Coordinates of C-alpha atoms in Angstrom, one line a residue:
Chain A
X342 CA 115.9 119.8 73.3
X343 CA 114.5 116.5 74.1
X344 CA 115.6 115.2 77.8
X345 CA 116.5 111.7 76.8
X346 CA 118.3 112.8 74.1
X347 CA 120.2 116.0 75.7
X348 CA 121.1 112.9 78.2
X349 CA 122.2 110.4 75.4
X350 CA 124.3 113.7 73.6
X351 CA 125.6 114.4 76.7
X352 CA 127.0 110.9 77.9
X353 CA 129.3 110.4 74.7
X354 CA 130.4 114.3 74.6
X355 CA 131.9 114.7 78.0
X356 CA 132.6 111.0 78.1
X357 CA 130.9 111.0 82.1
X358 CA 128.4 109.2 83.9
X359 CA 128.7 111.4 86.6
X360 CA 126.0 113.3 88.2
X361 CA 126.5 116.4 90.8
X362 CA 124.1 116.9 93.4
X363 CA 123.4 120.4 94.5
X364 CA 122.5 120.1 97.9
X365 CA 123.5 122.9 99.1
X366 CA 123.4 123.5 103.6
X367 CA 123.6 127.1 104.4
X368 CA 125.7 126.1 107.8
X369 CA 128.1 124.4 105.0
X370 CA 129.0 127.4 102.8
X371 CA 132.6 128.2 102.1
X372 CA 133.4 131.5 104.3
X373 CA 133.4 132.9 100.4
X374 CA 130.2 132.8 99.5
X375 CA 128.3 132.8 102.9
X376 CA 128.2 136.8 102.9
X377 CA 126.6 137.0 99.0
X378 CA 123.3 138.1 98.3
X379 CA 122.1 135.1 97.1
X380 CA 124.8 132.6 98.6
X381 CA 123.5 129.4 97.7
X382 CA 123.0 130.5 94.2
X383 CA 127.0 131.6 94.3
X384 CA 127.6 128.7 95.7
X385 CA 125.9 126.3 92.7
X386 CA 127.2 128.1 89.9
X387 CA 130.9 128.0 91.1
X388 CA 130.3 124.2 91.2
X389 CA 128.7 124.0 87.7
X390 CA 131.1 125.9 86.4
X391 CA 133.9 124.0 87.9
X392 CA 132.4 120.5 87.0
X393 CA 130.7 121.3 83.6
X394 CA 133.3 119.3 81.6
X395 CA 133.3 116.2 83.7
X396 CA 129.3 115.5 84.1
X397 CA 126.6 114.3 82.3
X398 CA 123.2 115.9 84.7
X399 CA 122.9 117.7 88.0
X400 CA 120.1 117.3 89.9
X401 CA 119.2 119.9 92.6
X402 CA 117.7 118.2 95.6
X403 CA 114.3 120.4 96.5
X404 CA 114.1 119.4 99.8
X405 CA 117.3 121.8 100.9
X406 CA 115.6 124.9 99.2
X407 CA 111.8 124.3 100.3
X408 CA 113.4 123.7 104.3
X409 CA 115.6 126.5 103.7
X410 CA 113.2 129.1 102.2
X411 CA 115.2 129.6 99.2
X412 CA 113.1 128.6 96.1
X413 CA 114.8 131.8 94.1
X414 CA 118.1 130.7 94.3
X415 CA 116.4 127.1 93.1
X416 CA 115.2 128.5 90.1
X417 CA 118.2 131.0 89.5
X418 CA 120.0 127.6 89.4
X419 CA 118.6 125.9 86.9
X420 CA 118.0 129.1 84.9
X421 CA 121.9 129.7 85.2
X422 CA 122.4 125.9 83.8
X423 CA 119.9 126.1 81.0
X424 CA 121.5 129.3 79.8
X425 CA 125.4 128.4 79.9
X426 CA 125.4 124.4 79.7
X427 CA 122.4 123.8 77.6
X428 CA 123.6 120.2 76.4
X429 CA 123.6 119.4 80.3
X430 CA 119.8 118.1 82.0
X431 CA 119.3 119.1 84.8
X432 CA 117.1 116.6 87.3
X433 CA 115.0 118.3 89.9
X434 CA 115.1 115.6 92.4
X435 CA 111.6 116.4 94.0
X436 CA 110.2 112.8 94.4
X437 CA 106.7 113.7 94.2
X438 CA 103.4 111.7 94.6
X439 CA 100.3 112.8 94.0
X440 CA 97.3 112.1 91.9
X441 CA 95.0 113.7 89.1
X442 CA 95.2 117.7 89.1
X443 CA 97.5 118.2 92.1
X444 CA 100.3 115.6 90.3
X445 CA 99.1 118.2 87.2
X446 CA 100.1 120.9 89.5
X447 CA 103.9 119.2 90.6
X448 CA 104.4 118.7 87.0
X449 CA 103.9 122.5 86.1
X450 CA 105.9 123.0 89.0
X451 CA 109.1 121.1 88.0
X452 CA 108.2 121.8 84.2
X453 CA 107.4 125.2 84.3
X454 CA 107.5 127.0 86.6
X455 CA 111.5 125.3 87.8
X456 CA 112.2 124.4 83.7
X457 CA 113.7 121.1 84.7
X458 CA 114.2 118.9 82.1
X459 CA 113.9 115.2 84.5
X460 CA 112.0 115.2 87.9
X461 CA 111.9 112.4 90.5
X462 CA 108.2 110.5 91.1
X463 CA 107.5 108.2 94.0
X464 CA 105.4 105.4 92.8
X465 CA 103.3 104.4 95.6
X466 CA 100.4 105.4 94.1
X467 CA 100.3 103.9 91.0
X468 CA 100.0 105.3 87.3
X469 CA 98.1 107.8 88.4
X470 CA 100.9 109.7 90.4
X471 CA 103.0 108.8 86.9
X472 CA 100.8 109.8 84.1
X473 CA 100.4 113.7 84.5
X474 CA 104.5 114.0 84.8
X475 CA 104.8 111.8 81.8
X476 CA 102.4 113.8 79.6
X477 CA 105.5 116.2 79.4
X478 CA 107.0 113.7 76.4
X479 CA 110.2 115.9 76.0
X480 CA 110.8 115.6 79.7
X481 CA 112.3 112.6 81.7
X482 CA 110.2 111.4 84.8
X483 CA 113.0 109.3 87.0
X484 CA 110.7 106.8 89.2
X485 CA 111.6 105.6 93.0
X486 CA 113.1 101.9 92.3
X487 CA 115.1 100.5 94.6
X488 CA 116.3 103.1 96.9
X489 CA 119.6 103.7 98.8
X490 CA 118.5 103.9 102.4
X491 CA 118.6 101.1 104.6
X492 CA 115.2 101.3 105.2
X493 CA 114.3 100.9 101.6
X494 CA 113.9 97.0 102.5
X495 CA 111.0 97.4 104.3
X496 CA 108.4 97.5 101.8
X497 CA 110.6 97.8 98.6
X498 CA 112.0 94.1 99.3
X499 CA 108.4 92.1 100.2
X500 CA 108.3 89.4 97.9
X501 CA 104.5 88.7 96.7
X502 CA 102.5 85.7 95.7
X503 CA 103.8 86.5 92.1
X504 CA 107.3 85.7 93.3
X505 CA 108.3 89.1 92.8
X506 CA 109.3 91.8 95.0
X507 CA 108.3 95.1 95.0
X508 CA 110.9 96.6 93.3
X509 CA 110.5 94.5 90.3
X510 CA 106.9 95.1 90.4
X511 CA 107.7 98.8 89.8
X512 CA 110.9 98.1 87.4
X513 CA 108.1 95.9 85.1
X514 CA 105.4 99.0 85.2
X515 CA 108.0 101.4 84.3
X516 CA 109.4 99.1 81.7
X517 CA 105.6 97.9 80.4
X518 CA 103.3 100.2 81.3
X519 CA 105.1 103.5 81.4
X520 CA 107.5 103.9 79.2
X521 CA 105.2 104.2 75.9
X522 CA 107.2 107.9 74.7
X523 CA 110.6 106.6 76.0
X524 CA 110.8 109.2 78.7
X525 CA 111.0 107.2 81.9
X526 CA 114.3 106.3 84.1
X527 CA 114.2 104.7 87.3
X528 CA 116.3 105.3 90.6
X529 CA 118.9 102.5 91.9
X530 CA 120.5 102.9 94.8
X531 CA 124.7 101.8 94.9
X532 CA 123.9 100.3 97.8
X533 CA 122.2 97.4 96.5
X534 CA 124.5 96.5 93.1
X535 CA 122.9 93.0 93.2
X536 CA 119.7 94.7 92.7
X537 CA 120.8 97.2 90.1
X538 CA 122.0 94.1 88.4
X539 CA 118.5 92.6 88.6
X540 CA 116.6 95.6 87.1
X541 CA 119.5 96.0 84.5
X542 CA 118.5 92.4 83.5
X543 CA 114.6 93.6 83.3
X544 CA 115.3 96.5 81.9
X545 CA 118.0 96.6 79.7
X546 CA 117.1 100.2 78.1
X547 CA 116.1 102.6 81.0
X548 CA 118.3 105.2 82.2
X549 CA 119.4 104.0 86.0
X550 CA 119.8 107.3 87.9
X551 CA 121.8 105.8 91.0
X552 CA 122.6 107.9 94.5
X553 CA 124.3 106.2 97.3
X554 CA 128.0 106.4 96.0
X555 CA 130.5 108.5 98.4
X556 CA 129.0 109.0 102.0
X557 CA 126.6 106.5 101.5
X558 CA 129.0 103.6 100.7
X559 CA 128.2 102.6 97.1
X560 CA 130.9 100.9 95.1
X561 CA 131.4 102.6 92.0
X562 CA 133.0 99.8 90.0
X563 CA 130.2 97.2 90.9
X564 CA 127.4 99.6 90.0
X565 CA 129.2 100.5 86.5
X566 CA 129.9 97.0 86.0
X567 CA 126.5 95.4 86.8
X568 CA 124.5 98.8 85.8
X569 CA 125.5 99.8 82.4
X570 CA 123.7 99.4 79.6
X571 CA 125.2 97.2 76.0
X572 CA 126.2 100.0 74.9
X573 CA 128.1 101.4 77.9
X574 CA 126.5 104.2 79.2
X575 CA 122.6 104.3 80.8
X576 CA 123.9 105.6 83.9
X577 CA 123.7 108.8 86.1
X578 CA 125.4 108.0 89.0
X579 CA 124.8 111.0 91.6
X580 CA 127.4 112.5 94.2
X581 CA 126.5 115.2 96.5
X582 CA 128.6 116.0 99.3
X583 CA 131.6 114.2 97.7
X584 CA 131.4 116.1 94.9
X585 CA 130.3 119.6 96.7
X586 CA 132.2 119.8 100.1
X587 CA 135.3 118.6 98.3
X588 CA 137.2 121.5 99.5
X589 CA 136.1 124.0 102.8
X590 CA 138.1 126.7 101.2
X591 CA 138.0 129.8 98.6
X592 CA 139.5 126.6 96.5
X593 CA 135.6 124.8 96.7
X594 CA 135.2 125.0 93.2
X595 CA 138.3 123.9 91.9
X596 CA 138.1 120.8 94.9
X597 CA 134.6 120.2 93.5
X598 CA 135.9 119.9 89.8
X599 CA 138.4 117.4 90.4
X600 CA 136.3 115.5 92.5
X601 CA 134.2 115.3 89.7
X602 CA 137.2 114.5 87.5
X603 CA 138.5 111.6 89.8
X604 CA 134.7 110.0 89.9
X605 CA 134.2 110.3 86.1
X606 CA 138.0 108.5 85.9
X607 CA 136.7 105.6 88.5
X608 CA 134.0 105.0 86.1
X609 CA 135.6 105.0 83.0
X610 CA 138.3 102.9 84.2
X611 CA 135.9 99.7 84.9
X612 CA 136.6 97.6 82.5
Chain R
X1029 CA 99.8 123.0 121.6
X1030 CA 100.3 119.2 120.7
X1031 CA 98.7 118.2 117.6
X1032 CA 96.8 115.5 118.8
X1033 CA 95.7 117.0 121.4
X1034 CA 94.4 120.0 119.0
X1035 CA 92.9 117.0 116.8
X1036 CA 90.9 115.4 119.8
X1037 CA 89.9 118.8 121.6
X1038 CA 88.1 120.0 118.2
X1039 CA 86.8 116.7 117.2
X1040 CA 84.5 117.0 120.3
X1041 CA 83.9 121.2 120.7
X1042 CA 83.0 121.1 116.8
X1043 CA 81.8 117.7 117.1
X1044 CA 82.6 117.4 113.2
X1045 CA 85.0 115.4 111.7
X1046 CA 85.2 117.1 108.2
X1047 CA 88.6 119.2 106.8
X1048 CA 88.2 121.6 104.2
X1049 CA 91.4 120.9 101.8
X1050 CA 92.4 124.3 100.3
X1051 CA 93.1 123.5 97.0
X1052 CA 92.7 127.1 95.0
X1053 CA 93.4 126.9 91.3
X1054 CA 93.5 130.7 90.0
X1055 CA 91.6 129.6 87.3
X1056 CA 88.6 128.8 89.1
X1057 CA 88.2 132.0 91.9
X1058 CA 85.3 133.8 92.1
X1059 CA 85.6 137.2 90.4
X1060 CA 85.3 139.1 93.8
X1061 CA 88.8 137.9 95.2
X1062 CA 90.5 137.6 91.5
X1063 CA 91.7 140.9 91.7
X1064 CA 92.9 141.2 95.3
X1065 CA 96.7 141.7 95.4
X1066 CA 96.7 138.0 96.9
X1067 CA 93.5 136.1 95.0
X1068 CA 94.2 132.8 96.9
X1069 CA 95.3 134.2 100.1
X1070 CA 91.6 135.9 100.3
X1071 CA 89.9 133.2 99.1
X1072 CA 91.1 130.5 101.6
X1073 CA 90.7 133.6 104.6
X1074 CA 86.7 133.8 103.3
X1075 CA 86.5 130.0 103.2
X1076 CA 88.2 129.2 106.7
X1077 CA 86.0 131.8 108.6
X1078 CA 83.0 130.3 106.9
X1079 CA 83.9 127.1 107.5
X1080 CA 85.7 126.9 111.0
X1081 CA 82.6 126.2 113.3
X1082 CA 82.1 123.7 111.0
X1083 CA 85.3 121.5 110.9
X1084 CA 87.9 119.5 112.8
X1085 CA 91.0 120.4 110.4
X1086 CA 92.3 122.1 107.2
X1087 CA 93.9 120.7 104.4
X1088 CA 96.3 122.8 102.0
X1089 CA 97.7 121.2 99.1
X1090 CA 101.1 122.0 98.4
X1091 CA 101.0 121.2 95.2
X1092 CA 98.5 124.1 93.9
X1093 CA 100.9 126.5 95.6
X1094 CA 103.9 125.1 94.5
X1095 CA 102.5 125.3 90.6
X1096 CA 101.4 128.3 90.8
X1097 CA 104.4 130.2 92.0
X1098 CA 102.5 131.0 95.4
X1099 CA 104.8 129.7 98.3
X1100 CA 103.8 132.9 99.9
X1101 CA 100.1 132.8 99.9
X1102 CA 100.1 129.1 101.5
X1103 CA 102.4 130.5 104.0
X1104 CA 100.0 133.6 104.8
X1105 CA 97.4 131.1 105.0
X1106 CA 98.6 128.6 107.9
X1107 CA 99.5 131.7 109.8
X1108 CA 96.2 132.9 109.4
X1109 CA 94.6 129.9 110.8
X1110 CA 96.8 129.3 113.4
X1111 CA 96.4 132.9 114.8
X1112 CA 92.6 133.1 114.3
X1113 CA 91.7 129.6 114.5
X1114 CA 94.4 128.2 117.1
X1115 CA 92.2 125.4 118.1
X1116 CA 91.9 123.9 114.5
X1117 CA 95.3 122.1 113.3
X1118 CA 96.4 122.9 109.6
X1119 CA 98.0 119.4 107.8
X1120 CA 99.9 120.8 105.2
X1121 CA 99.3 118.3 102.5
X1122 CA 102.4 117.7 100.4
X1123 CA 103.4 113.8 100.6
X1124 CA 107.0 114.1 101.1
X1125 CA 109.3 111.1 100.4
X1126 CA 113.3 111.1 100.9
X1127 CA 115.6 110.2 103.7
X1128 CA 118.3 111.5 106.1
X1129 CA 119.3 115.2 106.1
X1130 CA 116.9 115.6 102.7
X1131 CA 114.0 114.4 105.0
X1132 CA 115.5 116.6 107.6
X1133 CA 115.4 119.5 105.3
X1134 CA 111.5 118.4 104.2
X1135 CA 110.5 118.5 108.2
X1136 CA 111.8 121.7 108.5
X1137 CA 109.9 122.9 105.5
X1138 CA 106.6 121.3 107.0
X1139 CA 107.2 122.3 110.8
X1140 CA 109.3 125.5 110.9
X1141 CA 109.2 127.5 107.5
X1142 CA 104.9 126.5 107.1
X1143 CA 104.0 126.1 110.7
X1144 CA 101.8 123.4 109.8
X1145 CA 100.6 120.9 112.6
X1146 CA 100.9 117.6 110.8
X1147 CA 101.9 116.9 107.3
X1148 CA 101.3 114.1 104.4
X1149 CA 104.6 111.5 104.2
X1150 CA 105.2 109.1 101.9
X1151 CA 105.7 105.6 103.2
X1152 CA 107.6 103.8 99.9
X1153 CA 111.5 104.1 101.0
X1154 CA 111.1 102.9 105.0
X1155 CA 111.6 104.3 108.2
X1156 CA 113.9 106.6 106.8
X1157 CA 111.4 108.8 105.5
X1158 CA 109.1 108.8 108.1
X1159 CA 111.9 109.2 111.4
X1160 CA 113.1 112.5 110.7
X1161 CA 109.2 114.2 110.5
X1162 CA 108.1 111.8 113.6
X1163 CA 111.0 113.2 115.7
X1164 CA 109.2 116.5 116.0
X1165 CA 106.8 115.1 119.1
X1166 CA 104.1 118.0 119.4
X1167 CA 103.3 117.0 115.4
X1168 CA 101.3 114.9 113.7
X1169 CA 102.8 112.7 110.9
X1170 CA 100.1 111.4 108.1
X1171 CA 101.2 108.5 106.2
X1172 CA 100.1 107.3 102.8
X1173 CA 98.2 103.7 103.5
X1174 CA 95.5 103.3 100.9
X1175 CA 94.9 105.9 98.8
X1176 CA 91.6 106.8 96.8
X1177 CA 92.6 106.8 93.2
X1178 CA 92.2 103.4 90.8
X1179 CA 95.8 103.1 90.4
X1180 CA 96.5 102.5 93.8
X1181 CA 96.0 99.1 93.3
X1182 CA 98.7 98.7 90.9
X1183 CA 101.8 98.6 94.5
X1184 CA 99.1 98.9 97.2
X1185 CA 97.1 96.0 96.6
X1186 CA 100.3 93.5 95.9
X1187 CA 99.7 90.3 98.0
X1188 CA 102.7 89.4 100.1
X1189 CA 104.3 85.9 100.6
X1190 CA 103.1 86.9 104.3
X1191 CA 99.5 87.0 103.2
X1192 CA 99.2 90.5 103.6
X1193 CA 98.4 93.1 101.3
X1194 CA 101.5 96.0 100.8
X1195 CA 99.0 98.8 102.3
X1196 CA 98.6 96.4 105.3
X1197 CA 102.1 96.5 106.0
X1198 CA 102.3 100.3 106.2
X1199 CA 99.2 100.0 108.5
X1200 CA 101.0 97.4 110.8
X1201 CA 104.6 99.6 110.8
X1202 CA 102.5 102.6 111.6
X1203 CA 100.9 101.1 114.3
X1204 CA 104.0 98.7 115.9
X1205 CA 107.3 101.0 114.7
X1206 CA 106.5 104.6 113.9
X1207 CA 103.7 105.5 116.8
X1208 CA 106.3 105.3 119.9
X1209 CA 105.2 108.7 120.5
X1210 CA 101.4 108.8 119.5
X1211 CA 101.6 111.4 116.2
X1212 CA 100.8 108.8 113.5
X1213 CA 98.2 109.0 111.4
X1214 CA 97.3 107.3 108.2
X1215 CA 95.5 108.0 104.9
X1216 CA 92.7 105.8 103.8
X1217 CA 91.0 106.6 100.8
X1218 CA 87.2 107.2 100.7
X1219 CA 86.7 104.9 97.9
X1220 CA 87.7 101.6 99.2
X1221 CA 85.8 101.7 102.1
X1222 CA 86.8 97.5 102.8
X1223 CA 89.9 98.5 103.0
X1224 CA 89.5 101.4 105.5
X1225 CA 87.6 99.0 107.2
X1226 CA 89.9 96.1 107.6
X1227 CA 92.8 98.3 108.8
X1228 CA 90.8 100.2 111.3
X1229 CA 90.6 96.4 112.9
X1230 CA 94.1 96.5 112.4
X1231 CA 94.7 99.8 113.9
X1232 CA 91.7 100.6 116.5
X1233 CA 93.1 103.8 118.0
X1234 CA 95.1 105.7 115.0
X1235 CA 93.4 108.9 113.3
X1236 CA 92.7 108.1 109.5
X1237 CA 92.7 111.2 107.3
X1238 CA 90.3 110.4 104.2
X1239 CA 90.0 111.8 100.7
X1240 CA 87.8 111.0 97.9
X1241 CA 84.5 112.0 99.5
X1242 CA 82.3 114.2 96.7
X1243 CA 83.9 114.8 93.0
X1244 CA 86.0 111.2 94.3
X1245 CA 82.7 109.5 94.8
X1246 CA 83.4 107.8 98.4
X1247 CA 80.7 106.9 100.5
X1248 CA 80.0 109.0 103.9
X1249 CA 77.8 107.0 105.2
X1250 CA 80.5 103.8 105.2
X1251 CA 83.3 105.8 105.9
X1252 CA 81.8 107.0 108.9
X1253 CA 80.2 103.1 110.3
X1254 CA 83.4 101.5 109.1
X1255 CA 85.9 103.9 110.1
X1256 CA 84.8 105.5 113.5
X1257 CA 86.5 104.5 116.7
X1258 CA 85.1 102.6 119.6
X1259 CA 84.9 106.5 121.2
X1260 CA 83.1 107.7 117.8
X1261 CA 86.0 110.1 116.9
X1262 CA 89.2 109.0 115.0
X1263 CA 88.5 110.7 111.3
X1264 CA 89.5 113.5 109.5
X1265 CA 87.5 113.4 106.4
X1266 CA 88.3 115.5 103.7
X1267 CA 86.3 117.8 101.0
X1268 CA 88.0 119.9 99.1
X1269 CA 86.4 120.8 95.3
X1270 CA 82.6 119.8 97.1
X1271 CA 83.7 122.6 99.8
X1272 CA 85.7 125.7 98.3
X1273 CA 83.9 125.9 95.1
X1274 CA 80.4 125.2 96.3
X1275 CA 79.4 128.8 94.9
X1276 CA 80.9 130.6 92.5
X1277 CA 79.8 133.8 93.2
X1278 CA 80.2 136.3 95.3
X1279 CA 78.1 134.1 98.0
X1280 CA 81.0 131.7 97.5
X1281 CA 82.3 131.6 101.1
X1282 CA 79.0 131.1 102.6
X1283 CA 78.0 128.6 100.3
X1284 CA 81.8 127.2 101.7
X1285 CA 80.4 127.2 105.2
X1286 CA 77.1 125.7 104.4
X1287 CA 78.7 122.5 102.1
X1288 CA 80.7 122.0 105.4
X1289 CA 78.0 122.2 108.1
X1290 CA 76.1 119.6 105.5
X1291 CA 79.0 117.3 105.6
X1292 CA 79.3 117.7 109.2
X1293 CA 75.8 116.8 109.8
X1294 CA 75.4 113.8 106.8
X1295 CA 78.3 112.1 109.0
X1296 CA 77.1 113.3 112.3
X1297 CA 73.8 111.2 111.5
X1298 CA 75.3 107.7 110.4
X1299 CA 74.1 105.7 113.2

């Protein structure tokens, strides 16, 4: 099925604007798992299975399986989700930039080879680094907004001689120039709500996926407050290790469920 | 050893500044490797001993090896190089993007699991990105400035209320905030050589790695005037397509080295 509307299906159904991030550290494991065969791969599917009810996406951060030479248990992951909870996307958070027939090649990568049904794109590079993910019209490409980090001010926050920062820039090319099949979201960090709020204004469509709630700080009221859409949802608001180290124990997976729970509850409860 | 070290030892024995990128789509290998239990492994092996007498540094991009289900072949690859060719550094091309322990995870990737000596980073969410690769001393660290495709203009281009342009910032936090330990580098497109120009005045002494020579349609003979150092070294110019599929035959590694030696040679004559 069609990403964006798996995503709209999915928001009403289990109610949840909640996102799980399966960032999975091998030095992290519950003593449980660490001795499997494929421990990471145990590891994720105790935690989908545990938060199923109570999300609306996961999205698998690459970076932990490329460093940690576990692509396999990547792609047994997202297999294992698009088999038993086919009504829930799954984003590969890859954040890719690249241009013409390697960008071509990412695309097949999170598309095909991975069967993600959203991936994350940086947009330094323009359209171009865009395009080739976008060609995939029943797939949602989730472009770099604002960003969580700190450090995100740097460049994302230099105003121009349009009287526009750079952010906006981007928010105004996804919203304008990208979005012709309806397939593009954009990330927003909880750190900044006053700039969620800001691109929400621009943008009052576009899926936010937003990171940066938990250990990074984000407050969940403002971000559903200032970040959801007329109609109340247009959010996928991402916890990783709150959500996924809730529990040490051979109890993880039940910890990780009603962390899940207790964020969905946050969120539902602003009024 | 150090990779700038590597980078400034091979510039003058080879007295070349061209890198082959290894960019193999399985689509496009002679017939003579397409059989071989590991096509693109092969190839590459044919085109770096071709090449190597030739060059300064090789390029692989991630990307075709990531699409095409071949982690393993880019990894037999760098090892190859590094254990034949120890005097040539491998930048292992994959533009990474993301912050804290995910960047962490993406250094490890680059450094430890591929053995590469430098690799591509994405500049667009602040220091955070770039910190946890720089931290690894003995590497080089190649961030996106100006890249060769149209689009870049759309971000890269943006004027600033400081009068500069966003790709001159990058240049400017390259050279005062992320070089404390001398492994920057920076990527300046082939195809704007103005640009490459203006932030070599910026930057007089950091290495530039340039695409978009050949199928890209940059100029040599202006990438070399305008982007030399004061010492006549400084560039890591990049073929890829023009290179690795120069023949299509079974010549197709010596017509590899011989695309090289006349890349080495059309720069190594620009007054």
């Amino acid at each position: 099925m069609d990403c964006m509307e798996k995503l709209s299906n999915i928001w009403k159904k289990n109610d949840s604007m909640v996102c799980v991030g399966l960032d999975p550290d091998l030095g992290k494991l519950p003593e449980c798992v660490k001795n499997a065969e494929y421990p990471i791969f145990e590891f994720n599917k105790a935690i989908v299975d545990a938060t199923a009810p109570y999300v609306c996406a996961y999205k698998p951060q690459a970076a932990y399986y490329a460093g940690q030479d576990c692509d396999d248990e990547l792609a047994m992951t997202i297999d294992y989700i698009q088999e038993n909870y086919p009504e829930i996307p799954v984003i590969l958070d890859v954040k890719r930039g690249d241009i013409g027939s390697t960008a071509e090649q990412y695309a097949k990568e999170a598309f095909e080879r991975y069967h993600a049904d959203a991936v994350t794109v940086n947009p330094y590079m323009g359209s171009d680094a865009v395009n080739p993910f976008l060609k995939y019209s029943d797939r949602g490409v989730v472009v770099l907004c604002r960003t969580s980090n700190p450090g995100s001010k740097e460049l994302q926050e230099l105003v121009t001689t349009e009287g526009k920062k750079l952010y906006e820039h981007v928010a105004l090319l996804a919203r304008d120039k990208w979005n012709s099949a309806g397939n593009i979201m954009m990330v927003l960090g909880a750190t900044f709500p006053e700039e969620l709020k800001a691109v929400r204004e621009l943008c009052p469509e576009i899926p936010f996926l937003v990171p940066g709630v938990g250990a990074q700080g984000g407050d969940v009221e403002k971000v559903v407050s200032y970040g959801r859409r007329a109609d109340g949802y247009g959010l996928i608001v991402n916890s990783s290790r709150g959500i996924i180290y809730a529990g040490k124990g051979d109890d993880f997976a039940q910890a990780a469920g009603k962390a899940a729970e207790l964020l969905r509850d946050q969120m539902r409860a602003v009024k």
